[in-house]
Amino acid sequence: MWRTLLVHRRRFATMMLLFCLATLVGLVGPQVLGFLVDSVLTGTTTGRVDLLAGAFLAVLATQALLVRAARLRAAMLGEHLLAESREGMVSHALRLPLGTVEAAGTGDLLSRATTDVDRLDYTVRNAVPEITTALITVALTGTAMVFTSPPLACGMLVAVPLMVFSTRWYYPRSLPTIQRVMANWAEVQSSMHESVEGARTVAALRLAERRVARNEQALGRAVAAERRHRFLLSMWLPCLELSYVLPIAAILLIGGWAYQAGLAELGTIITVVLYAQAMANPFDELFMWLEELQVGHTALQRILGVREVPAADDARRAASTDGQCDLVLRDVRFSYRPDQEILHGIDLTVPVGQRLVIVGPSGAGKSTLGRLIAGISRPDSGSVAFGSTEVTGLPTEALRREVVLLTQEHHVFACTLRDNLALPDHEPTDDDLTDALKAVGLLDWVAALPDGLGTVLGSGGHPVPAARAQQLALARVLLADPHTVVLDEATSLLDNATSRELERSVSTLLSGRTVIAIAHRLHTARNADQVAVMSDGRIVELGSHAELLAAEGSYARLYRVAQPS
């Protein structure tokens, strides 16, 4: 934050100057009112009264204009700080290892990028200007009170013990509570997001009651943390309110004695009381916004915490492969949890340019194996390499040029069709895009779009059905032109006839490249060079389609069951 403020030091200096001027002008008002009272008591002309009253109104108007200008400058500075924070977080998140991002969960990342940034936005827009104004007001008003009447100003000291002890009790307890509140609400958002995204799976497996119970537990923890926070506030706020009233009572008592003793004029007493009353509001604002600053501080920790995670390339050496090497897996083991191994000693060799189809029941570890081959996850032990080059040793840019993983999950960005397709290559020609669209069977669909390649897709644009999004993703793969492609149910949303036609077209275009296809439809395996059958995290059969049929093993039984009668 300090480095950012130094970059915007002119904006920051202008904002602070306006706040100081607004506070100084505000201090003139009570003095003018005090002079007005003393003038009336001692006898004066109506012209002088009108003059002082006009000066008082002018002071109020000037202060209002300065405060407005200062808040405007603060809002503009806050927008710059927020833009840099949000863009920096998203930029770094895009460079994190995919395994790290996925382990954190989509809901957690969404919470940091939306809810936490919004909280920081509110803090920067409001808390920072309010705290700045309150501090300046308290300091200058206190100085003005001492300058006006030191004995009367001593009445403010009665608030110090109550204010200090109640605040020292509250703040050490509130920060961890606020951190729990924000973490628990992030968990609620994550759990709800997962439930919505996986609604079909939840319904198919009849897990609705379990998901509802889990969401309610997450919500219960968030509500419990909120109640704890509200309890702390209910103990602290009454002490603050009392500390604002006690000084005024003390000043009035001291002022009554000083007036009787001839040590203070009535106008002076009124001026000091007005100052004391004026200090109550900035103190209240100061403590309340310090509370909000804690929320913003916690949000800032969660936003900047993303930057503390090393980027994918920070731990990878500069290595590359020309793609003319066999893909070799040696004794690969992997687990998402330390006590639950998913893959158990996988040994596999895929010669360069061959097509391997991996089949097996759900939960066998097929998709996990595909993620390891694509370098998204790192094996716990063993090796995944092209020749002598470890996949996880490749820098991200080099890895994505050479190995591409295409899963069932696709995203259509809110931009034109041309920009959606050009993600892998920033300078493709329209002919290149058309060829890719033709290969995946989308030319007729594109011809029906209102603006062709210039049609805006996604949120706020032309809707894209899930099956079309899958075909667009395949077109991106063709444009990326990697030497190895991992297809994880990449045509699962298409009907059988369209899927077979598309797979034939893509197979022709990917000829000469290494293709790892994870499939549930066994017809995909007929034209493969090798078929690997997985079960319980192991490869239980490996060979060509014909060899596995002749072996009369699990593949042969699955294939016969899948054939139409």
Coordinates of C-alpha atoms in Angstrom, one line a residue:
M1 CA 0.0 0.0 0.0
W2 CA 2.8 2.4 0.9
R3 CA 4.6 1.7 -2.5
T4 CA 1.3 2.3 -4.3
L5 CA 0.8 5.6 -2.4
L6 CA 4.3 6.7 -3.4
V7 CA 3.4 6.1 -7.0
H8 CA 0.3 8.3 -6.5
R9 CA 1.9 10.7 -4.1
R10 CA 0.5 13.8 -5.8
R11 CA -3.1 12.5 -5.6
F12 CA -2.4 11.5 -2.0
A13 CA -0.9 14.9 -1.1
T14 CA -3.8 16.7 -2.7
M15 CA -6.3 14.6 -0.8
M16 CA -4.6 15.2 2.5
L17 CA -4.3 19.0 1.9
L18 CA -8.0 19.3 1.2
F19 CA -8.9 17.3 4.4
C20 CA -6.6 19.5 6.5
L21 CA -8.1 22.7 5.0
A22 CA -11.6 21.4 5.6
T23 CA -10.8 20.7 9.2
L24 CA -9.1 24.0 9.8
V25 CA -12.0 25.9 8.3
G26 CA -14.4 23.8 10.5
L27 CA -12.5 25.0 13.6
V28 CA -13.3 28.6 12.8
G29 CA -17.0 28.1 13.2
P30 CA -17.1 27.6 17.0
Q31 CA -14.8 30.6 17.5
V32 CA -17.1 32.8 15.4
L33 CA -20.1 31.6 17.4
G34 CA -18.3 32.3 20.7
F35 CA -17.5 35.8 19.5
L36 CA -21.1 36.3 18.6
V37 CA -22.3 35.2 22.1
D38 CA -19.8 37.5 23.8
S39 CA -20.7 40.4 21.6
V40 CA -24.4 40.0 22.3
L41 CA -23.7 39.8 26.1
T42 CA -21.5 42.9 26.1
G43 CA -23.7 44.8 23.8
T44 CA -23.2 45.4 20.1
T45 CA -24.9 46.6 16.9
T46 CA -27.2 44.5 14.7
G47 CA -24.7 45.1 11.9
R48 CA -22.0 43.3 13.8
V49 CA -24.3 40.4 14.7
D50 CA -25.3 40.1 11.0
L51 CA -21.7 40.1 10.0
L52 CA -20.7 37.4 12.5
A53 CA -23.8 35.3 11.5
G54 CA -22.9 35.7 7.8
A55 CA -19.3 34.7 8.6
F56 CA -20.5 31.6 10.4
L57 CA -22.7 30.5 7.5
A58 CA -19.8 31.2 5.1
V59 CA -17.5 29.0 7.2
L60 CA -20.1 26.2 7.1
A61 CA -20.4 26.5 3.3
T62 CA -16.7 26.6 2.7
Q63 CA -16.1 23.6 4.9
A64 CA -18.8 21.6 3.1
L65 CA -17.2 22.4 -0.3
L66 CA -13.7 21.4 0.9
V67 CA -15.0 18.1 2.4
R68 CA -16.8 17.3 -0.8
A69 CA -13.6 18.0 -2.9
A70 CA -11.5 15.9 -0.4
R71 CA -13.9 13.0 -0.5
L72 CA -13.9 13.1 -4.3
R73 CA -10.1 13.0 -4.4
A74 CA -10.2 10.1 -1.9
A75 CA -12.6 8.1 -4.0
M76 CA -10.5 8.7 -7.1
L77 CA -7.3 7.6 -5.3
G78 CA -9.2 4.6 -3.9
E79 CA -10.3 3.5 -7.4
H80 CA -6.6 3.5 -8.5
L81 CA -5.5 1.5 -5.5
L82 CA -8.4 -1.0 -6.0
A83 CA -7.8 -1.4 -9.7
E84 CA -4.1 -2.2 -9.1
S85 CA -4.9 -4.6 -6.2
R86 CA -7.6 -6.5 -8.2
E87 CA -5.6 -6.6 -11.4
G88 CA -2.5 -7.7 -9.6
M89 CA -4.3 -10.5 -7.8
V90 CA -6.0 -11.8 -10.9
S91 CA -2.8 -11.5 -12.9
H92 CA -0.8 -13.5 -10.3
A93 CA -3.6 -16.1 -9.9
L94 CA -3.4 -16.8 -13.7
R95 CA 0.3 -17.6 -13.2
L96 CA -0.3 -20.0 -10.3
P97 CA 0.0 -23.7 -10.8
L98 CA -3.4 -25.0 -11.8
G99 CA -3.2 -27.7 -9.1
T100 CA -2.8 -25.0 -6.4
V101 CA -5.8 -23.0 -7.7
E102 CA -8.0 -26.0 -7.9
A103 CA -6.9 -27.2 -4.4
A104 CA -8.0 -23.9 -3.0
G105 CA -11.4 -24.3 -4.7
T106 CA -13.3 -22.1 -7.2
G107 CA -15.5 -20.7 -4.4
D108 CA -12.5 -19.5 -2.4
L109 CA -10.9 -17.8 -5.4
L110 CA -14.3 -16.2 -6.3
S111 CA -14.7 -15.0 -2.7
R112 CA -11.2 -13.3 -2.7
A113 CA -11.8 -11.7 -6.1
T114 CA -15.3 -10.5 -5.4
T115 CA -16.5 -10.3 -1.8
D116 CA -13.0 -9.5 -0.4
V117 CA -12.3 -6.9 -3.1
D118 CA -15.7 -5.4 -2.5
R119 CA -14.9 -5.1 1.2
L120 CA -11.6 -3.5 0.5
D121 CA -13.3 -1.2 -2.0
Y122 CA -15.7 -0.1 0.8
T123 CA -12.8 0.4 3.2
V124 CA -10.6 2.4 0.8
R125 CA -13.5 4.5 -0.4
N126 CA -14.9 5.3 3.0
A127 CA -12.7 4.1 5.9
V128 CA -9.5 5.7 4.8
P129 CA -10.9 9.2 4.2
E130 CA -13.1 9.0 7.3
I131 CA -10.2 7.9 9.5
T132 CA -7.9 10.6 8.0
T133 CA -10.6 13.3 8.5
A134 CA -11.2 12.1 12.1
L135 CA -7.5 12.1 13.1
I136 CA -7.0 15.5 11.6
T137 CA -10.1 16.8 13.3
V138 CA -9.3 15.4 16.7
A139 CA -5.7 16.7 16.6
L140 CA -6.6 20.2 15.5
T141 CA -9.7 20.5 17.6
G142 CA -7.8 19.4 20.7
T143 CA -5.2 22.0 19.9
A144 CA -7.9 24.6 19.5
M145 CA -9.4 23.7 22.9
V146 CA -6.1 24.1 24.7
F147 CA -5.5 27.3 22.9
T148 CA -9.0 28.6 23.8
S149 CA -8.9 27.6 27.5
P150 CA -6.4 25.1 29.0
P151 CA -8.5 24.5 32.2
L152 CA -11.7 23.7 30.4
A153 CA -9.8 21.5 27.9
C154 CA -8.7 19.3 30.9
G155 CA -12.3 18.1 31.1
M156 CA -11.6 15.9 28.0
L157 CA -9.2 13.8 30.1
V158 CA -12.1 12.1 32.0
A159 CA -12.9 10.1 28.8
V160 CA -9.4 8.7 28.4
P161 CA -9.5 5.8 31.0
L162 CA -12.9 4.4 29.7
M163 CA -11.9 4.9 26.1
V164 CA -8.5 3.2 26.4
F165 CA -9.5 0.3 28.6
S166 CA -12.6 -0.6 26.6
T167 CA -10.7 -0.4 23.3
R168 CA -7.8 -2.4 24.6
W169 CA -10.3 -5.1 25.6
Y170 CA -12.1 -5.1 22.3
Y171 CA -9.5 -5.0 19.5
P172 CA -7.4 -8.1 20.5
R173 CA -10.6 -10.1 20.5
S174 CA -12.2 -8.6 17.4
L175 CA -9.4 -9.2 14.8
P176 CA -9.4 -13.0 15.0
T177 CA -13.2 -13.0 15.2
I178 CA -13.4 -10.9 12.0
Q179 CA -10.9 -13.3 10.3
R180 CA -13.1 -16.2 11.3
V181 CA -16.2 -14.4 10.0
M182 CA -14.6 -13.8 6.5
A183 CA -13.2 -17.3 6.3
N184 CA -16.5 -18.8 7.2
W185 CA -18.4 -16.7 4.7
A186 CA -15.8 -17.8 2.0
E187 CA -16.6 -21.4 3.0
V188 CA -20.3 -20.7 2.6
Q189 CA -19.8 -19.2 -0.9
S190 CA -17.5 -22.1 -1.9
S191 CA -19.9 -24.8 -0.6
M192 CA -22.9 -23.1 -2.3
H193 CA -21.0 -22.7 -5.6
E194 CA -20.0 -26.4 -5.6
S195 CA -23.6 -27.5 -4.9
V196 CA -24.9 -25.4 -7.8
E197 CA -22.2 -26.5 -10.2
G198 CA -22.6 -30.1 -9.3
A199 CA -26.4 -30.1 -9.0
R200 CA -26.9 -32.8 -11.6
T201 CA -24.3 -35.1 -10.0
V202 CA -25.8 -34.5 -6.5
A203 CA -29.3 -35.3 -7.9
A204 CA -28.0 -38.4 -9.7
L205 CA -26.3 -39.8 -6.6
R206 CA -29.1 -38.7 -4.3
L207 CA -26.8 -36.6 -2.2
A208 CA -29.1 -33.6 -1.8
E209 CA -29.7 -34.1 1.9
R210 CA -26.0 -34.5 2.5
R211 CA -25.2 -31.3 0.5
V212 CA -27.9 -29.4 2.3
A213 CA -26.6 -30.5 5.7
R214 CA -23.1 -29.5 4.7
N215 CA -24.3 -26.0 3.5
E216 CA -26.2 -25.5 6.7
Q217 CA -23.2 -26.5 8.8
A218 CA -21.1 -23.9 6.9
L219 CA -23.8 -21.3 7.3
G220 CA -24.1 -22.1 11.0
R221 CA -20.4 -21.6 11.6
A222 CA -20.6 -18.2 9.8
V223 CA -23.6 -17.1 11.8
A224 CA -21.9 -18.2 15.1
A225 CA -18.9 -16.1 14.2
E226 CA -21.1 -13.1 13.4
R227 CA -22.9 -13.5 16.7
R228 CA -19.5 -13.5 18.5
H229 CA -18.6 -10.3 16.7
R230 CA -21.9 -8.6 17.6
F231 CA -21.4 -9.6 21.2
L232 CA -18.0 -7.9 21.3
L233 CA -19.6 -4.8 19.7
S234 CA -22.4 -4.7 22.2
M235 CA -19.9 -4.6 25.1
W236 CA -17.6 -2.0 23.5
L237 CA -20.0 0.5 21.9
P238 CA -21.8 1.6 25.1
C239 CA -18.4 2.4 26.7
L240 CA -17.5 4.6 23.8
E241 CA -20.9 6.5 23.9
L242 CA -20.4 7.1 27.6
S243 CA -16.8 8.4 27.0
Y244 CA -18.3 11.0 24.6
V245 CA -20.8 12.3 27.2
L246 CA -18.6 12.4 30.3
P247 CA -16.2 15.2 28.9
I248 CA -19.1 17.5 28.1
A249 CA -20.4 17.1 31.7
A250 CA -16.9 17.7 33.1
I251 CA -16.4 20.8 31.0
L252 CA -19.7 22.3 32.0
L253 CA -18.9 21.7 35.7
I254 CA -15.4 23.3 35.3
G255 CA -16.9 26.0 33.2
G256 CA -19.6 26.9 35.8
W257 CA -16.9 27.2 38.5
A258 CA -14.6 29.2 36.2
Y259 CA -17.4 31.6 35.2
Q260 CA -18.4 32.2 38.8
A261 CA -14.7 32.8 39.6
G262 CA -14.4 35.2 36.7
L263 CA -11.8 33.0 35.0
A264 CA -13.7 32.3 31.8
E265 CA -16.3 34.1 29.7
L266 CA -19.6 32.5 28.7
G267 CA -18.6 32.7 25.0
T268 CA -15.4 30.8 25.9
I269 CA -17.3 28.1 27.7
I270 CA -19.7 27.7 24.7
T271 CA -16.8 27.5 22.3
V272 CA -15.0 24.7 24.3
V273 CA -18.3 22.8 24.8
L274 CA -18.9 23.0 21.0
Y275 CA -15.4 21.8 20.4
A276 CA -16.0 18.9 22.8
Q277 CA -19.2 18.0 21.1
A278 CA -17.5 18.3 17.8
M279 CA -14.9 15.9 18.9
A280 CA -17.5 13.2 19.8
N281 CA -18.4 12.7 16.2
P282 CA -14.8 12.2 14.8
F283 CA -14.0 9.9 17.8
D284 CA -17.0 7.9 17.0
E285 CA -16.1 7.8 13.3
L286 CA -12.5 7.0 14.1
F287 CA -13.4 3.9 16.2
M288 CA -16.2 2.7 13.9
W289 CA -14.0 3.1 10.8
L290 CA -11.1 1.4 12.6
E291 CA -13.5 -1.5 13.0
E292 CA -14.2 -1.4 9.3
L293 CA -10.4 -1.0 8.7
Q294 CA -9.9 -4.4 10.4
V295 CA -12.4 -5.9 7.9
G296 CA -10.5 -4.2 5.1
H297 CA -7.2 -5.4 6.6
T298 CA -8.4 -9.0 6.7
A299 CA -9.7 -8.6 3.1
L300 CA -6.4 -7.2 2.0
Q301 CA -4.6 -10.1 3.6
R302 CA -6.7 -12.5 1.7
I303 CA -6.2 -10.6 -1.6
L304 CA -2.4 -10.1 -1.1
G305 CA -2.1 -13.6 0.2
V306 CA -2.6 -14.9 -3.3
R307 CA 0.5 -13.1 -4.3
E308 CA 2.5 -14.9 -1.6
V309 CA 2.0 -18.2 -3.4
P310 CA 4.9 -18.9 -5.8
A311 CA 4.0 -18.7 -9.5
A312 CA 4.2 -21.8 -11.6
D313 CA 7.5 -20.8 -13.2
D314 CA 9.2 -19.7 -10.0
A315 CA 10.1 -23.3 -9.2
R316 CA 10.6 -24.6 -12.8
R317 CA 13.9 -24.6 -14.6
A318 CA 14.2 -23.4 -18.1
A319 CA 13.7 -26.7 -20.0
S320 CA 12.2 -27.6 -23.3
T321 CA 11.5 -30.6 -25.5
D322 CA 11.1 -30.8 -29.2
G323 CA 8.2 -33.2 -29.0
Q324 CA 10.1 -36.0 -30.7
C325 CA 10.4 -38.1 -27.6
D326 CA 8.2 -40.8 -26.2
L327 CA 6.0 -40.1 -23.3
V328 CA 7.2 -42.3 -20.4
L329 CA 5.6 -42.8 -17.0
R330 CA 7.6 -44.7 -14.4
D331 CA 6.2 -45.9 -11.1
V332 CA 3.9 -42.9 -10.9
R333 CA 2.0 -42.5 -7.6
F334 CA -0.4 -39.7 -6.7
S335 CA -2.8 -38.7 -3.9
Y336 CA -5.0 -35.7 -3.3
R337 CA -4.9 -36.5 0.4
P338 CA -1.8 -37.9 2.3
D339 CA -3.7 -40.9 3.5
Q340 CA -5.6 -41.8 0.3
E341 CA -3.5 -42.7 -2.7
I342 CA -5.3 -42.5 -6.1
L343 CA -2.7 -43.8 -8.5
H344 CA -0.6 -46.8 -7.5
G345 CA 2.7 -47.3 -9.4
I346 CA 1.6 -46.5 -13.0
D347 CA 4.1 -47.6 -15.7
L348 CA 3.3 -46.6 -19.2
T349 CA 5.1 -45.7 -22.5
V350 CA 3.4 -43.9 -25.3
P351 CA 5.6 -43.7 -28.5
V352 CA 5.6 -40.3 -30.2
G353 CA 2.8 -39.9 -32.6
Q354 CA 0.7 -42.7 -31.2
R355 CA -2.9 -42.5 -30.0
L356 CA -3.6 -44.0 -26.6
V357 CA -7.2 -44.4 -25.3
I358 CA -7.7 -44.8 -21.6
V359 CA -11.0 -46.5 -20.5
G360 CA -12.3 -47.8 -17.2
P361 CA -15.1 -47.2 -14.6
S362 CA -15.7 -43.9 -12.9
G363 CA -13.2 -43.3 -10.1
A364 CA -10.5 -45.5 -11.7
G365 CA -8.1 -42.5 -11.9
K366 CA -8.3 -41.8 -15.6
S367 CA -8.7 -38.0 -15.3
T368 CA -6.1 -37.8 -12.6
L369 CA -3.6 -39.6 -14.9
G370 CA -4.5 -37.1 -17.7
R371 CA -3.8 -34.2 -15.4
L372 CA -0.3 -35.6 -14.5
I373 CA 0.5 -36.1 -18.2
A374 CA -0.5 -32.5 -18.9
G375 CA 1.7 -31.2 -16.0
I376 CA -1.2 -29.7 -14.1
S377 CA -0.6 -31.9 -11.1
R378 CA 2.8 -33.2 -9.8
P379 CA 3.2 -36.9 -8.9
D380 CA 4.0 -37.7 -5.3
S381 CA 6.7 -40.1 -6.6
G382 CA 7.8 -41.5 -9.9
S383 CA 8.4 -39.7 -13.2
V384 CA 6.3 -38.3 -16.0
A385 CA 8.6 -37.3 -18.8
F386 CA 9.1 -36.7 -22.6
G387 CA 12.4 -38.5 -23.0
S388 CA 14.6 -37.1 -20.3
T389 CA 12.6 -33.9 -19.7
E390 CA 10.2 -34.0 -16.8
V391 CA 6.8 -32.5 -17.6
T392 CA 6.7 -30.6 -14.3
G393 CA 10.1 -29.1 -15.1
L394 CA 8.8 -27.2 -18.2
P395 CA 8.0 -23.5 -17.8
T396 CA 4.3 -22.9 -18.2
E397 CA 4.5 -21.1 -21.5
A398 CA 6.6 -24.0 -23.0
L399 CA 4.4 -26.6 -21.4
R400 CA 1.2 -25.2 -22.8
R401 CA 2.7 -25.0 -26.3
E402 CA 3.6 -28.7 -26.2
V403 CA 0.9 -30.3 -24.1
V404 CA -2.8 -29.3 -24.0
L405 CA -5.4 -30.8 -21.7
L406 CA -9.0 -30.5 -22.9
T407 CA -11.6 -31.6 -20.3
Q408 CA -15.4 -31.7 -20.1
E409 CA -15.3 -28.2 -18.5
H410 CA -15.3 -25.4 -21.0
H411 CA -15.5 -21.6 -20.7
V412 CA -16.8 -19.1 -23.3
F413 CA -15.3 -15.7 -22.6
A414 CA -17.4 -12.6 -22.9
C415 CA -15.8 -11.4 -26.1
T416 CA -16.1 -12.0 -29.8
L417 CA -15.9 -15.4 -31.4
R418 CA -12.7 -14.4 -33.1
D419 CA -11.1 -13.4 -29.7
N420 CA -12.4 -16.7 -28.1
L421 CA -10.7 -18.7 -30.8
A422 CA -7.5 -16.6 -30.8
L423 CA -6.6 -17.3 -27.2
P424 CA -3.9 -19.9 -28.0
D425 CA -2.4 -17.8 -30.8
H426 CA -2.7 -14.0 -30.7
E427 CA -2.2 -13.6 -34.5
P428 CA -4.2 -16.2 -36.4
T429 CA -5.8 -15.2 -39.7
D430 CA -9.5 -15.5 -40.4
D431 CA -8.6 -18.3 -42.8
D432 CA -6.9 -20.2 -39.9
L433 CA -10.0 -19.7 -37.7
T434 CA -12.3 -20.8 -40.4
D435 CA -10.3 -24.0 -41.0
A436 CA -10.4 -24.8 -37.3
L437 CA -14.2 -24.2 -37.2
K438 CA -14.7 -26.4 -40.2
A439 CA -12.6 -29.2 -38.7
V440 CA -14.9 -29.2 -35.6
G441 CA -18.1 -28.9 -37.6
L442 CA -19.1 -25.4 -36.6
L443 CA -19.2 -23.6 -40.0
D444 CA -22.9 -23.7 -40.3
W445 CA -23.4 -22.5 -36.8
V446 CA -21.0 -19.6 -37.3
A447 CA -22.8 -18.7 -40.6
A448 CA -26.0 -18.3 -38.6
L449 CA -24.5 -15.9 -36.1
P450 CA -25.4 -12.2 -36.6
D451 CA -21.9 -10.9 -37.0
G452 CA -20.0 -14.1 -37.9
L453 CA -16.5 -14.1 -36.3
G454 CA -17.2 -10.7 -34.8
T455 CA -20.3 -11.9 -32.8
V456 CA -19.9 -11.3 -29.1
L457 CA -20.4 -14.5 -27.1
G458 CA -20.9 -15.4 -23.5
S459 CA -22.4 -13.2 -20.7
G460 CA -24.3 -10.3 -22.2
G461 CA -23.8 -11.6 -25.8
H462 CA -24.9 -14.5 -28.0
P463 CA -25.7 -17.6 -25.9
V464 CA -23.5 -20.6 -26.6
P465 CA -25.0 -24.1 -25.9
A466 CA -22.8 -26.5 -23.9
A467 CA -22.2 -28.8 -27.0
R468 CA -21.1 -25.8 -29.1
A469 CA -18.7 -24.6 -26.3
Q470 CA -17.2 -28.1 -26.4
Q471 CA -16.6 -27.8 -30.1
L472 CA -15.1 -24.3 -29.7
A473 CA -12.7 -25.7 -27.1
L474 CA -11.6 -28.4 -29.7
A475 CA -11.1 -25.6 -32.2
R476 CA -8.8 -23.8 -29.8
V477 CA -6.7 -27.0 -29.4
L478 CA -6.3 -27.2 -33.2
L479 CA -5.1 -23.6 -33.2
A480 CA -2.7 -24.2 -30.3
D481 CA -1.1 -26.9 -32.4
P482 CA 0.6 -28.8 -29.5
H483 CA 2.6 -32.0 -30.1
T484 CA 0.7 -33.8 -27.3
V485 CA -3.1 -33.6 -26.7
V486 CA -4.9 -35.0 -23.7
L487 CA -8.6 -35.3 -24.4
D488 CA -10.7 -36.0 -21.2
E489 CA -14.2 -36.8 -22.4
A490 CA -13.8 -33.8 -24.8
T491 CA -17.0 -34.8 -26.8
S492 CA -19.1 -36.0 -23.9
L493 CA -21.9 -33.4 -24.5
L494 CA -22.4 -34.4 -28.2
D495 CA -24.7 -37.1 -29.4
N496 CA -23.1 -40.3 -30.6
A497 CA -23.3 -39.6 -34.3
T498 CA -21.9 -36.1 -34.0
S499 CA -19.3 -37.3 -31.6
R500 CA -18.0 -40.0 -34.0
E501 CA -17.9 -37.7 -37.0
L502 CA -16.1 -35.0 -35.0
E503 CA -13.6 -37.5 -33.6
R504 CA -12.8 -38.8 -37.1
S505 CA -12.2 -35.2 -38.3
V506 CA -10.0 -34.3 -35.2
S507 CA -8.1 -37.6 -35.5
T508 CA -7.2 -36.7 -39.1
L509 CA -6.0 -33.2 -38.1
L510 CA -4.1 -34.5 -35.1
S511 CA -2.3 -37.2 -37.1
G512 CA 1.4 -37.3 -36.2
R513 CA 0.8 -36.0 -32.7
T514 CA 0.7 -37.9 -29.5
V515 CA -3.0 -38.2 -28.4
I516 CA -4.1 -39.4 -25.0
A517 CA -7.9 -39.8 -25.1
I518 CA -9.9 -40.6 -21.9
A519 CA -13.2 -42.0 -22.9
H520 CA -16.3 -43.8 -21.6
R521 CA -17.6 -44.5 -25.1
L522 CA -15.7 -47.6 -26.2
H523 CA -16.1 -47.0 -29.9
T524 CA -13.3 -44.4 -29.5
A525 CA -10.9 -47.2 -28.7
R526 CA -11.3 -49.2 -31.9
N527 CA -8.9 -47.0 -34.0
A528 CA -6.4 -46.4 -31.2
D529 CA -2.8 -47.6 -31.4
Q530 CA -3.1 -48.7 -27.7
V531 CA -5.9 -49.1 -25.2
A532 CA -5.2 -48.9 -21.4
V533 CA -7.8 -50.2 -19.1
M534 CA -7.7 -48.7 -15.6
S535 CA -9.3 -49.9 -12.4
D536 CA -8.7 -48.7 -8.8
G537 CA -5.8 -46.5 -9.8
R538 CA -3.9 -49.2 -11.8
I539 CA -3.5 -50.1 -15.4
V540 CA -4.9 -53.7 -15.5
E541 CA -4.8 -54.2 -19.3
L542 CA -2.7 -52.7 -22.1
G543 CA -2.8 -53.4 -25.8
S544 CA -4.5 -52.8 -29.1
H545 CA -8.3 -53.1 -29.5
A546 CA -7.9 -56.5 -31.2
E547 CA -5.4 -57.8 -28.7
L548 CA -7.6 -56.9 -25.7
L549 CA -10.7 -58.5 -27.3
A550 CA -8.7 -61.7 -27.9
A551 CA -7.5 -61.7 -24.3
E552 CA -11.1 -62.1 -23.1
G553 CA -10.5 -59.8 -20.1
S554 CA -12.4 -56.9 -18.6
Y555 CA -12.1 -54.8 -21.7
A556 CA -13.7 -57.5 -23.9
R557 CA -16.6 -57.9 -21.4
L558 CA -17.1 -54.1 -21.3
Y559 CA -17.0 -53.9 -25.1
R560 CA -19.5 -56.6 -25.7
V561 CA -21.9 -55.1 -23.1
A562 CA -21.6 -51.7 -24.8
Q563 CA -22.5 -53.1 -28.3
P564 CA -26.1 -52.6 -29.4
S565 CA -28.1 -55.9 -29.5

